[in-house]
C-alpha atoms as a PDB file:
ATOM      1  CA  MET A   1      -1.272  41.560  91.574  1.00  0.00           C
ATOM      2  CA  TYR A   2      -0.176  38.329  89.932  1.00  0.00           C
ATOM      3  CA  PHE A   3      -2.357  36.008  87.819  1.00  0.00           C
ATOM      4  CA  PHE A   4      -2.309  33.113  85.393  1.00  0.00           C
ATOM      5  CA  THR A   5      -4.946  31.576  83.141  1.00  0.00           C
ATOM      6  CA  SER A   6      -6.003  27.965  82.950  1.00  0.00           C
ATOM      7  CA  ARG A   7      -8.776  25.610  81.919  1.00  0.00           C
ATOM      8  CA  ILE A   8     -10.701  23.284  84.235  1.00  0.00           C
ATOM      9  CA  ARG A   9      -9.427  19.737  83.704  1.00  0.00           C
ATOM     10  CA  TYR A  10     -11.244  16.419  83.953  1.00  0.00           C
ATOM     11  CA  SER A  11      -9.012  15.352  86.867  1.00  0.00           C
ATOM     12  CA  GLU A  12     -10.205  18.404  88.855  1.00  0.00           C
ATOM     13  CA  ILE A  13     -13.970  17.901  88.663  1.00  0.00           C
ATOM     14  CA  ASP A  14     -16.522  16.156  90.855  1.00  0.00           C
ATOM     15  CA  ARG A  15     -19.246  13.757  89.728  1.00  0.00           C
ATOM     16  CA  ASN A  16     -21.418  16.742  88.729  1.00  0.00           C
ATOM     17  CA  GLY A  17     -18.749  18.082  86.387  1.00  0.00           C
ATOM     18  CA  HIS A  18     -17.733  21.052  88.554  1.00  0.00           C
ATOM     19  CA  LEU A  19     -14.379  21.977  90.060  1.00  0.00           C
ATOM     20  CA  LYS A  20     -13.713  20.224  93.379  1.00  0.00           C
ATOM     21  CA  VAL A  21     -13.117  22.559  96.331  1.00  0.00           C
ATOM     22  CA  GLU A  22      -9.679  21.033  96.951  1.00  0.00           C
ATOM     23  CA  ALA A  23      -8.785  21.763  93.312  1.00  0.00           C
ATOM     24  CA  LEU A  24      -9.779  25.406  93.856  1.00  0.00           C
ATOM     25  CA  LEU A  25      -7.395  25.509  96.828  1.00  0.00           C
ATOM     26  CA  ASN A  26      -4.664  23.965  94.662  1.00  0.00           C
ATOM     27  CA  TYR A  27      -5.173  26.714  92.048  1.00  0.00           C
ATOM     28  CA  PHE A  28      -4.828  29.376  94.743  1.00  0.00           C
ATOM     29  CA  GLN A  29      -1.728  27.757  96.240  1.00  0.00           C
ATOM     30  CA  ASP A  30      -0.179  27.290  92.780  1.00  0.00           C
ATOM     31  CA  CYS A  31      -0.817  30.955  92.000  1.00  0.00           C
ATOM     32  CA  SER A  32       1.138  32.174  95.029  1.00  0.00           C
ATOM     33  CA  THR A  33       3.873  29.608  94.286  1.00  0.00           C
ATOM     34  CA  PHE A  34       4.144  30.820  90.674  1.00  0.00           C
ATOM     35  CA  GLN A  35       4.431  34.414  91.902  1.00  0.00           C
ATOM     36  CA  SER A  36       7.210  33.395  94.303  1.00  0.00           C
ATOM     37  CA  GLU A  37       9.062  31.478  91.581  1.00  0.00           C
ATOM     38  CA  ASP A  38       8.730  34.312  89.061  1.00  0.00           C
ATOM     39  CA  SER A  39       9.936  36.886  91.608  1.00  0.00           C
ATOM     40  CA  GLY A  40      13.084  34.925  92.505  1.00  0.00           C
ATOM     41  CA  CYS A  41      11.889  34.075  96.018  1.00  0.00           C
ATOM     42  CA  GLY A  42      10.593  30.589  95.249  1.00  0.00           C
ATOM     43  CA  MET A  43      11.328  27.170  96.664  1.00  0.00           C
ATOM     44  CA  ARG A  44      15.090  27.155  95.962  1.00  0.00           C
ATOM     45  CA  TYR A  45      15.503  30.615  97.485  1.00  0.00           C
ATOM     46  CA  LEU A  46      13.556  29.627 100.610  1.00  0.00           C
ATOM     47  CA  SER A  47      15.356  26.286 100.872  1.00  0.00           C
ATOM     48  CA  LYS A  48      18.776  27.999 100.854  1.00  0.00           C
ATOM     49  CA  LYS A  49      17.604  30.266 103.666  1.00  0.00           C
ATOM     50  CA  HIS A  50      15.977  27.322 105.510  1.00  0.00           C
ATOM     51  CA  GLN A  51      12.645  29.135 105.401  1.00  0.00           C
ATOM     52  CA  ALA A  52       9.079  28.251 104.484  1.00  0.00           C
ATOM     53  CA  TRP A  53       5.794  30.105 104.254  1.00  0.00           C
ATOM     54  CA  VAL A  54       3.231  28.230 106.359  1.00  0.00           C
ATOM     55  CA  LEU A  55      -0.483  28.800 105.845  1.00  0.00           C
ATOM     56  CA  ASN A  56      -2.275  29.797 109.057  1.00  0.00           C
ATOM     57  CA  SER A  57      -5.813  30.357 107.827  1.00  0.00           C
ATOM     58  CA  TRP A  58      -8.108  30.620 104.828  1.00  0.00           C
ATOM     59  CA  GLN A  59     -11.401  32.405 104.417  1.00  0.00           C
ATOM     60  CA  ILE A  60     -12.901  31.373 101.086  1.00  0.00           C
ATOM     61  CA  GLU A  61     -16.095  32.650  99.518  1.00  0.00           C
ATOM     62  CA  ILE A  62     -17.291  30.454  96.637  1.00  0.00           C
ATOM     63  CA  ARG A  63     -19.895  32.043  94.393  1.00  0.00           C
ATOM     64  CA  ARG A  64     -19.893  29.350  91.718  1.00  0.00           C
ATOM     65  CA  LEU A  65     -17.648  26.395  90.926  1.00  0.00           C
ATOM     66  CA  PRO A  66     -16.632  26.332  87.249  1.00  0.00           C
ATOM     67  CA  ALA A  67     -17.413  23.364  85.022  1.00  0.00           C
ATOM     68  CA  LEU A  68     -15.195  21.093  82.952  1.00  0.00           C
ATOM     69  CA  GLY A  69     -13.426  22.991  80.177  1.00  0.00           C
ATOM     70  CA  GLU A  70     -14.192  26.486  81.460  1.00  0.00           C
ATOM     71  CA  ARG A  71     -11.347  28.935  81.031  1.00  0.00           C
ATOM     72  CA  VAL A  72     -10.450  30.769  84.222  1.00  0.00           C
ATOM     73  CA  ARG A  73      -8.089  33.440  85.514  1.00  0.00           C
ATOM     74  CA  ILE A  74      -6.555  32.812  88.938  1.00  0.00           C
ATOM     75  CA  GLY A  75      -4.936  35.697  90.779  1.00  0.00           C
ATOM     76  CA  THR A  76      -3.359  36.717  94.049  1.00  0.00           C
ATOM     77  CA  ILE A  77      -2.800  40.058  95.725  1.00  0.00           C
ATOM     78  CA  PRO A  78      -0.366  40.291  98.632  1.00  0.00           C
ATOM     79  CA  TYR A  79      -1.712  43.250 100.616  1.00  0.00           C
ATOM     80  CA  ASP A  80       0.388  43.341 103.801  1.00  0.00           C
ATOM     81  CA  LEU A  81       3.759  42.029 105.002  1.00  0.00           C
ATOM     82  CA  ARG A  82       4.180  42.785 108.673  1.00  0.00           C
ATOM     83  CA  GLY A  83       6.679  41.216 111.047  1.00  0.00           C
ATOM     84  CA  TYR A  84       6.650  37.528 110.162  1.00  0.00           C
ATOM     85  CA  PHE A  85       3.129  37.573 108.691  1.00  0.00           C
ATOM     86  CA  GLY A  86       2.023  37.753 105.072  1.00  0.00           C
ATOM     87  CA  TYR A  87      -1.572  38.636 104.151  1.00  0.00           C
ATOM     88  CA  ARG A  88      -2.767  37.617 100.722  1.00  0.00           C
ATOM     89  CA  ASN A  89      -6.043  37.652  98.756  1.00  0.00           C
ATOM     90  CA  PHE A  90      -6.893  35.251  95.943  1.00  0.00           C
ATOM     91  CA  PHE A  91      -9.546  35.201  93.225  1.00  0.00           C
ATOM     92  CA  MET A  92     -10.813  32.987  90.425  1.00  0.00           C
ATOM     93  CA  ASP A  93     -12.710  34.655  87.569  1.00  0.00           C
ATOM     94  CA  THR A  94     -14.108  33.523  84.234  1.00  0.00           C
ATOM     95  CA  GLU A  95     -12.727  34.905  80.962  1.00  0.00           C
ATOM     96  CA  GLU A  96     -15.759  37.201  80.917  1.00  0.00           C
ATOM     97  CA  GLY A  97     -14.937  38.614  84.353  1.00  0.00           C
ATOM     98  CA  GLU A  98     -17.495  36.740  86.469  1.00  0.00           C
ATOM     99  CA  GLN A  99     -16.037  36.381  89.954  1.00  0.00           C
ATOM    100  CA  LEU A 100     -16.239  32.686  90.869  1.00  0.00           C
ATOM    101  CA  ALA A 101     -14.381  32.688  94.197  1.00  0.00           C
ATOM    102  CA  VAL A 102     -12.439  35.050  96.448  1.00  0.00           C
ATOM    103  CA  ALA A 103     -10.269  34.268  99.437  1.00  0.00           C
ATOM    104  CA  ASN A 104      -8.266  35.816 102.212  1.00  0.00           C
ATOM    105  CA  SER A 105      -5.271  34.070 103.747  1.00  0.00           C
ATOM    106  CA  LEU A 106      -2.727  34.551 106.504  1.00  0.00           C
ATOM    107  CA  TRP A 107       0.777  33.082 106.238  1.00  0.00           C
ATOM    108  CA  THR A 108       3.761  32.931 108.613  1.00  0.00           C
ATOM    109  CA  LEU A 109       7.397  32.885 107.495  1.00  0.00           C
ATOM    110  CA  ILE A 110       9.157  30.123 109.464  1.00  0.00           C
ATOM    111  CA  ASP A 111      12.856  29.449 110.019  1.00  0.00           C
ATOM    112  CA  MET A 112      12.871  25.684 109.483  1.00  0.00           C
ATOM    113  CA  LYS A 113      16.164  25.117 111.337  1.00  0.00           C
ATOM    114  CA  GLU A 114      15.073  26.978 114.446  1.00  0.00           C
ATOM    115  CA  THR A 115      11.382  26.062 113.964  1.00  0.00           C
ATOM    116  CA  LYS A 116      10.253  29.567 114.839  1.00  0.00           C
ATOM    117  CA  PRO A 117       8.830  32.568 112.988  1.00  0.00           C
ATOM    118  CA  VAL A 118      11.274  34.919 111.260  1.00  0.00           C
ATOM    119  CA  ARG A 119      10.716  38.490 110.070  1.00  0.00           C
ATOM    120  CA  VAL A 120      10.102  39.040 106.363  1.00  0.00           C
ATOM    121  CA  GLY A 121      13.315  40.497 104.887  1.00  0.00           C
ATOM    122  CA  GLU A 122      13.652  43.424 102.488  1.00  0.00           C
ATOM    123  CA  GLU A 123      14.424  41.131  99.534  1.00  0.00           C
ATOM    124  CA  GLN A 124      11.121  39.306  99.988  1.00  0.00           C
ATOM    125  CA  LYS A 125       9.226  42.556 100.555  1.00  0.00           C
ATOM    126  CA  LYS A 126      10.514  43.785  97.174  1.00  0.00           C
ATOM    127  CA  ALA A 127       9.468  40.494  95.531  1.00  0.00           C
ATOM    128  CA  TYR A 128       5.822  40.908  96.564  1.00  0.00           C
ATOM    129  CA  PRO A 129       4.495  44.330  95.562  1.00  0.00           C
ATOM    130  CA  LEU A 130       1.539  45.110  97.805  1.00  0.00           C
ATOM    131  CA  GLY A 131      -1.886  45.771  96.324  1.00  0.00           C
ATOM    132  CA  GLU A 132      -5.253  46.868  97.624  1.00  0.00           C
ATOM    133  CA  LYS A 133      -7.160  44.517  99.892  1.00  0.00           C
ATOM    134  CA  MET A 134     -10.032  42.940  97.911  1.00  0.00           C
ATOM    135  CA  GLN A 135     -13.662  43.865  98.494  1.00  0.00           C
ATOM    136  CA  MET A 136     -15.096  40.969 100.482  1.00  0.00           C
ATOM    137  CA  GLU A 137     -16.504  40.318 103.923  1.00  0.00           C
ATOM    138  CA  TYR A 138     -13.576  39.751 106.304  1.00  0.00           C
ATOM    139  CA  LEU A 139     -14.667  37.461 109.112  1.00  0.00           C
ATOM    140  CA  PRO A 140     -12.858  36.994 112.425  1.00  0.00           C
ATOM    141  CA  ARG A 141     -10.436  34.053 112.475  1.00  0.00           C
ATOM    142  CA  LYS A 142     -11.800  32.700 115.749  1.00  0.00           C
ATOM    143  CA  ILE A 143     -15.072  30.793 115.650  1.00  0.00           C
ATOM    144  CA  ARG A 144     -17.094  31.699 118.692  1.00  0.00           C
ATOM    145  CA  LEU A 145     -19.446  29.232 120.340  1.00  0.00           C
ATOM    146  CA  PRO A 146     -22.912  30.503 121.198  1.00  0.00           C
ATOM    147  CA  GLU A 147     -23.192  31.863 124.732  1.00  0.00           C
ATOM    148  CA  ASP A 148     -25.704  29.155 125.550  1.00  0.00           C
ATOM    149  CA  ALA A 149     -24.101  26.007 124.139  1.00  0.00           C
ATOM    150  CA  SER A 150     -26.133  23.677 126.344  1.00  0.00           C
ATOM    151  CA  GLY A 151     -28.187  22.451 123.386  1.00  0.00           C
ATOM    152  CA  LEU A 152     -25.116  21.379 121.435  1.00  0.00           C
ATOM    153  CA  GLN A 153     -24.207  17.724 121.502  1.00  0.00           C
ATOM    154  CA  ARG A 154     -20.635  16.485 121.509  1.00  0.00           C
ATOM    155  CA  ARG A 155     -19.758  13.454 119.479  1.00  0.00           C
ATOM    156  CA  GLU A 156     -16.590  11.596 118.683  1.00  0.00           C
ATOM    157  CA  ALA A 157     -15.330  11.787 115.138  1.00  0.00           C
ATOM    158  CA  ALA A 158     -13.087   9.336 113.375  1.00  0.00           C
ATOM    159  CA  PRO A 159      -9.420  10.320 113.686  1.00  0.00           C
ATOM    160  CA  ILE A 160      -7.775  11.843 110.644  1.00  0.00           C
ATOM    161  CA  VAL A 161      -4.487  10.207 109.747  1.00  0.00           C
ATOM    162  CA  VAL A 162      -2.064  12.507 107.934  1.00  0.00           C
ATOM    163  CA  ARG A 163      -0.261  10.524 105.256  1.00  0.00           C
ATOM    164  CA  GLU A 164       2.919  11.371 103.349  1.00  0.00           C
ATOM    165  CA  TYR A 165       0.952  12.311 100.209  1.00  0.00           C
ATOM    166  CA  HIS A 166      -0.981  14.943 102.199  1.00  0.00           C
ATOM    167  CA  LEU A 167       2.222  16.918 102.759  1.00  0.00           C
ATOM    168  CA  ASP A 168       3.782  19.344 100.345  1.00  0.00           C
ATOM    169  CA  THR A 169       7.280  20.785 100.391  1.00  0.00           C
END
């Protein structure tokens, strides 16, 4: 397990004074990035190997969003590295131990030159000690439509334009 502590900042809250969902995701992503950096398998290491971890899916359970100024502990637990997949849990707790949010995630290690998945090497396996899978409800990744979908209406949605600032490294 890896964790860091922080405090909810003004720039991270919504109009009601609570952490924005996208800020929660940033905390989780930062936590796994900090673990990678501290283990020696961070951005420079991956860049030299022309590799990147790409997020496939999230399952996030939010119990309560913390308010401005609250002190929190953000953690991650890699629990399986198999083939080219990495499975990782996340959590955000208060200082008192109240569990605010938990998450499950699936990542793929990609060779950026060949643009294809690559097996996780021994060096990276050593960098991410595996822990126990967190207690949470694990839902299937595929969303199934009801058998009788005749009552559902289709409608066009506005296109989403991905801008440069939406992309990370």
